[in-house]
Structure formats: structure tokens, C-alpha cells
Amino acid sequence: MLRIIILTIGLGLIFYFSPQIGLSQYLHEYKWIILAFFFAVSYLNHFLAQLGFANNRENFVQFYLGGIVTRLILSLIFVGVIAYMGTKDIYIFITNFFVLYLCYTGFEIYGLYRNLRHF
């Protein structure tokens, strides 16, 4: 969980300093909401993986895949709600959303691979 917090803080610092770096035209105004959403979903996935690992190690894969499916469904609902609300610059929003989706998913897979390497 500490790695997810560090990733979120790092991305938050990039978002915060984006006007000074010159990246503000590439970031949507809902960037903080997207970051909070991914932090919450990553926390939920971490909780589900820990629950599956603690109760019965044989059910870890089912809990982990359930977390991935939950992330996908919640992401689709989140993008759908934002698009339904009629946000401006929807293409920038979707691009920011899926870049962060890939970033968090890749980071989670890297962490899982690193933890399970010795097994």
C-alpha cells in the first residue's frame, strides 16, 4: 500500500507543478478527481488482494481478478458519469484518465510480480 501512496504523491506533485513545467494544457481540470478516484480504486484492489491472501492463499487469484474486474467496471461508470455531465474537453479527460489507468495498472502488476517472484 505504501507504494501506491508514493505513486499518488508523485503524480500529485507532477500535477501541482504542471503549470511551471508547461504541461497544464495537456491536463484536464478534473485531474485531481481522477487521481483521487484511482487512489480509492487502488486501495480497494489492495484490500481485496489482502483479503484473498489472508483467508485462503488458494483463493488469491480469484480475489485479484475480481479486483481487476471491479476496477474496470468502476472506471467505465466513472467515465460514463463524467461524459454524461457534459464536461468540456472530453478528449483530454479521456486521455488523462487512460494514461493514469495504465500507470496504476502497470504499477500494480509490477508490485504483484515483485512480491510473487520468490514463489
Tab-separated table of N, CA and C in Angstrom, residues 25-103:
chain	number	residue	atom	x	y	z
A	25	GLN	N	-1.638	22.551	-20.378
A	25	GLN	CA	-2.572	22.450	-21.497
A	25	GLN	C	-2.911	20.991	-21.820
A	26	TYR	N	-2.121	20.044	-21.301
A	26	TYR	CA	-2.380	18.629	-21.549
A	26	TYR	C	-3.169	17.970	-20.425
A	27	LEU	N	-3.431	18.699	-19.356
A	27	LEU	CA	-4.140	18.136	-18.210
A	27	LEU	C	-5.532	18.743	-18.094
A	28	HIS	N	-6.479	17.886	-17.790
A	28	HIS	CA	-7.872	18.313	-17.647
A	28	HIS	C	-8.071	18.961	-16.286
A	29	GLU	N	-9.106	19.760	-16.166
A	29	GLU	CA	-9.390	20.439	-14.897
A	29	GLU	C	-9.816	19.459	-13.806
A	30	TYR	N	-10.277	18.265	-14.170
A	30	TYR	CA	-10.671	17.245	-13.196
A	30	TYR	C	-9.521	16.312	-12.834
A	31	LYS	N	-8.296	16.731	-13.026
A	31	LYS	CA	-7.145	15.860	-12.795
A	31	LYS	C	-7.072	15.379	-11.349
A	32	TRP	N	-7.454	16.232	-10.413
A	32	TRP	CA	-7.407	15.832	-9.002
A	32	TRP	C	-8.499	14.819	-8.684
A	33	ILE	N	-9.644	14.951	-9.318
A	33	ILE	CA	-10.731	13.985	-9.121
A	33	ILE	C	-10.329	12.639	-9.691
A	34	ILE	N	-9.700	12.642	-10.858
A	34	ILE	CA	-9.237	11.388	-11.463
A	34	ILE	C	-8.186	10.732	-10.566
A	35	LEU	N	-7.267	11.511	-10.050
A	35	LEU	CA	-6.222	10.964	-9.181
A	35	LEU	C	-6.824	10.385	-7.902
A	36	ALA	N	-7.792	11.077	-7.309
A	36	ALA	CA	-8.456	10.562	-6.110
A	36	ALA	C	-9.228	9.284	-6.417
A	37	PHE	N	-9.861	9.228	-7.589
A	37	PHE	CA	-10.576	8.023	-7.991
A	37	PHE	C	-9.625	6.833	-8.087
A	38	PHE	N	-8.494	7.020	-8.733
A	38	PHE	CA	-7.560	5.910	-8.883
A	38	PHE	C	-6.925	5.510	-7.566
A	39	PHE	N	-6.708	6.461	-6.681
A	39	PHE	CA	-6.198	6.098	-5.367
A	39	PHE	C	-7.226	5.252	-4.613
A	40	ALA	N	-8.494	5.646	-4.686
A	40	ALA	CA	-9.544	4.887	-3.990
A	40	ALA	C	-9.704	3.488	-4.586
A	41	VAL	N	-9.682	3.389	-5.901
A	41	VAL	CA	-9.829	2.080	-6.541
A	41	VAL	C	-8.608	1.208	-6.258
A	42	SER	N	-7.422	1.785	-6.233
A	42	SER	CA	-6.220	1.015	-5.913
A	42	SER	C	-6.251	0.530	-4.474
A	43	TYR	N	-6.763	1.369	-3.585
A	43	TYR	CA	-6.920	0.941	-2.200
A	43	TYR	C	-7.910	-0.216	-2.105
A	44	LEU	N	-9.011	-0.145	-2.853
A	44	LEU	CA	-9.987	-1.232	-2.865
A	44	LEU	C	-9.355	-2.513	-3.399
A	45	ASN	N	-8.581	-2.424	-4.473
A	45	ASN	CA	-7.905	-3.603	-5.020
A	45	ASN	C	-6.907	-4.183	-4.028
A	46	HIS	N	-6.184	-3.321	-3.356
A	46	HIS	CA	-5.230	-3.783	-2.344
A	46	HIS	C	-5.959	-4.494	-1.208
A	47	PHE	N	-7.075	-3.931	-0.791
A	47	PHE	CA	-7.870	-4.544	0.272
A	47	PHE	C	-8.386	-5.920	-0.157
A	48	LEU	N	-8.902	-6.021	-1.391
A	48	LEU	CA	-9.399	-7.309	-1.876
A	48	LEU	C	-8.275	-8.335	-1.995
A	49	ALA	N	-7.110	-7.917	-2.466
A	49	ALA	CA	-5.979	-8.839	-2.591
A	49	ALA	C	-5.512	-9.306	-1.211
A	50	GLN	N	-5.462	-8.405	-0.253
A	50	GLN	CA	-5.072	-8.791	1.106
A	50	GLN	C	-6.091	-9.733	1.727
A	51	LEU	N	-7.370	-9.474	1.452
A	51	LEU	CA	-8.428	-10.340	1.969
A	51	LEU	C	-8.300	-11.737	1.382
A	52	GLY	N	-8.047	-11.831	0.110
A	52	GLY	CA	-7.877	-13.124	-0.534
A	52	GLY	C	-6.611	-13.831	-0.090
A	53	PHE	N	-5.575	-13.086	0.198
A	53	PHE	CA	-4.312	-13.684	0.613
A	53	PHE	C	-4.365	-14.122	2.068
A	54	ALA	N	-5.129	-13.409	2.892
A	54	ALA	CA	-5.176	-13.717	4.322
A	54	ALA	C	-6.065	-14.916	4.622
A	55	ASN	N	-7.229	-14.969	3.996
A	55	ASN	CA	-8.171	-16.039	4.319
A	55	ASN	C	-7.713	-17.393	3.783
A	56	ASN	N	-7.433	-17.453	2.507
A	56	ASN	CA	-7.044	-18.704	1.883
A	56	ASN	C	-6.157	-18.363	0.695
A	57	ARG	N	-4.927	-18.760	0.749
A	57	ARG	CA	-3.979	-18.397	-0.300
A	57	ARG	C	-4.352	-18.992	-1.651
A	58	GLU	N	-5.148	-20.031	-1.648
A	58	GLU	CA	-5.579	-20.624	-2.914
A	58	GLU	C	-6.592	-19.752	-3.631
A	59	ASN	N	-7.303	-18.894	-2.906
A	59	ASN	CA	-8.304	-18.010	-3.499
A	59	ASN	C	-7.742	-16.647	-3.886
A	60	PHE	N	-6.435	-16.466	-3.779
A	60	PHE	CA	-5.831	-15.173	-4.072
A	60	PHE	C	-6.079	-14.750	-5.516
A	61	VAL	N	-5.955	-15.678	-6.439
A	61	VAL	CA	-6.125	-15.348	-7.856
A	61	VAL	C	-7.552	-14.874	-8.122
A	62	GLN	N	-8.539	-15.523	-7.541
A	62	GLN	CA	-9.920	-15.108	-7.739
A	62	GLN	C	-10.172	-13.718	-7.167
A	63	PHE	N	-9.634	-13.449	-5.996
A	63	PHE	CA	-9.803	-12.120	-5.400
A	63	PHE	C	-9.080	-11.055	-6.224
A	64	TYR	N	-7.894	-11.381	-6.713
A	64	TYR	CA	-7.135	-10.415	-7.505
A	64	TYR	C	-7.839	-10.127	-8.826
A	65	LEU	N	-8.302	-11.154	-9.511
A	65	LEU	CA	-9.037	-10.942	-10.757
A	65	LEU	C	-10.364	-10.237	-10.512
A	66	GLY	N	-10.992	-10.505	-9.379
A	66	GLY	CA	-12.202	-9.770	-9.010
A	66	GLY	C	-11.912	-8.293	-8.821
A	67	GLY	N	-10.753	-7.982	-8.258
A	67	GLY	CA	-10.355	-6.588	-8.111
A	67	GLY	C	-10.111	-5.911	-9.449
A	68	ILE	N	-9.531	-6.639	-10.388
A	68	ILE	CA	-9.285	-6.081	-11.722
A	68	ILE	C	-10.607	-5.814	-12.439
A	69	VAL	N	-11.539	-6.745	-12.344
A	69	VAL	CA	-12.848	-6.558	-12.972
A	69	VAL	C	-13.590	-5.405	-12.305
A	70	THR	N	-13.484	-5.295	-10.986
A	70	THR	CA	-14.106	-4.192	-10.266
A	70	THR	C	-13.521	-2.859	-10.713
A	71	ARG	N	-12.206	-2.810	-10.899
A	71	ARG	CA	-11.566	-1.580	-11.375
A	71	ARG	C	-12.073	-1.208	-12.760
A	72	LEU	N	-12.197	-2.183	-13.629
A	72	LEU	CA	-12.670	-1.914	-14.984
A	72	LEU	C	-14.106	-1.396	-14.978
A	73	ILE	N	-14.974	-2.031	-14.217
A	73	ILE	CA	-16.382	-1.616	-14.171
A	73	ILE	C	-16.518	-0.231	-13.538
A	74	LEU	N	-15.814	0.009	-12.426
A	74	LEU	CA	-15.877	1.328	-11.800
A	74	LEU	C	-15.311	2.408	-12.714
A	75	SER	N	-14.286	2.072	-13.481
A	75	SER	CA	-13.717	3.041	-14.420
A	75	SER	C	-14.699	3.392	-15.517
A	76	LEU	N	-15.381	2.389	-16.050
A	76	LEU	CA	-16.380	2.652	-17.083
A	76	LEU	C	-17.521	3.512	-16.548
A	77	ILE	N	-17.956	3.233	-15.336
A	77	ILE	CA	-19.018	4.035	-14.723
A	77	ILE	C	-18.537	5.470	-14.500
A	78	PHE	N	-17.309	5.632	-14.018
A	78	PHE	CA	-16.761	6.963	-13.751
A	78	PHE	C	-16.672	7.790	-15.030
A	79	VAL	N	-16.125	7.205	-16.087
A	79	VAL	CA	-16.015	7.927	-17.356
A	79	VAL	C	-17.406	8.224	-17.914
A	80	GLY	N	-18.328	7.278	-17.788
A	80	GLY	CA	-19.685	7.496	-18.271
A	80	GLY	C	-20.387	8.630	-17.554
A	81	VAL	N	-20.228	8.704	-16.241
A	81	VAL	CA	-20.865	9.775	-15.464
A	81	VAL	C	-20.270	11.132	-15.835
A	82	ILE	N	-18.961	11.200	-15.950
A	82	ILE	CA	-18.320	12.469	-16.313
A	82	ILE	C	-18.735	12.889	-17.723
A	83	ALA	N	-18.791	11.935	-18.644
A	83	ALA	CA	-19.208	12.260	-20.016
A	83	ALA	C	-20.673	12.680	-20.047
A	84	TYR	N	-21.515	12.038	-19.241
A	84	TYR	CA	-22.940	12.383	-19.193
A	84	TYR	C	-23.147	13.784	-18.621
A	85	MET	N	-22.294	14.172	-17.697
A	85	MET	CA	-22.410	15.511	-17.098
A	85	MET	C	-22.047	16.600	-18.101
A	86	GLY	N	-21.451	16.233	-19.204
A	86	GLY	CA	-21.146	17.206	-20.244
A	86	GLY	C	-19.915	18.043	-19.957
A	87	THR	N	-18.868	17.408	-19.519
A	87	THR	CA	-17.645	18.146	-19.239
A	87	THR	C	-17.014	18.664	-20.530
A	88	LYS	N	-16.355	19.776	-20.423
A	88	LYS	CA	-15.670	20.309	-21.600
A	88	LYS	C	-14.338	19.578	-21.766
A	89	ASP	N	-13.812	19.598	-22.970
A	89	ASP	CA	-12.552	18.933	-23.308
A	89	ASP	C	-12.577	17.451	-22.929
A	90	ILE	N	-13.599	16.753	-23.405
A	90	ILE	CA	-13.765	15.348	-23.045
A	90	ILE	C	-12.611	14.496	-23.557
A	91	TYR	N	-12.004	14.862	-24.673
A	91	TYR	CA	-10.896	14.069	-25.208
A	91	TYR	C	-9.661	14.171	-24.317
A	92	ILE	N	-9.417	15.326	-23.765
A	92	ILE	CA	-8.299	15.476	-22.822
A	92	ILE	C	-8.592	14.690	-21.551
A	93	PHE	N	-9.855	14.739	-21.092
A	93	PHE	CA	-10.237	13.977	-19.906
A	93	PHE	C	-10.011	12.488	-20.121
A	94	ILE	N	-10.483	11.962	-21.241
A	94	ILE	CA	-10.344	10.520	-21.510
A	94	ILE	C	-8.871	10.142	-21.657
A	95	THR	N	-8.091	11.000	-22.305
A	95	THR	CA	-6.660	10.722	-22.438
A	95	THR	C	-5.983	10.708	-21.075
A	96	ASN	N	-6.255	11.698	-20.239
A	96	ASN	CA	-5.681	11.724	-18.891
A	96	ASN	C	-6.122	10.514	-18.081
A	97	PHE	N	-7.394	10.160	-18.213
A	97	PHE	CA	-7.918	9.037	-17.459
A	97	PHE	C	-7.208	7.737	-17.829
A	98	PHE	N	-7.073	7.476	-19.110
A	98	PHE	CA	-6.487	6.203	-19.512
A	98	PHE	C	-4.971	6.169	-19.349
A	99	VAL	N	-4.313	7.310	-19.378
A	99	VAL	CA	-2.886	7.318	-19.051
A	99	VAL	C	-2.698	6.946	-17.578
A	100	LEU	N	-3.525	7.520	-16.712
A	100	LEU	CA	-3.446	7.160	-15.294
A	100	LEU	C	-3.902	5.724	-15.054
A	101	TYR	N	-4.885	5.255	-15.813
A	101	TYR	CA	-5.329	3.863	-15.702
A	101	TYR	C	-4.171	2.920	-16.014
A	102	LEU	N	-3.472	3.180	-17.098
A	102	LEU	CA	-2.331	2.333	-17.462
A	102	LEU	C	-1.200	2.462	-16.450
A	103	CYS	N	-0.984	3.657	-15.936
A	103	CYS	CA	0.066	3.881	-14.956
A	103	CYS	C	-0.217	3.086	-13.678
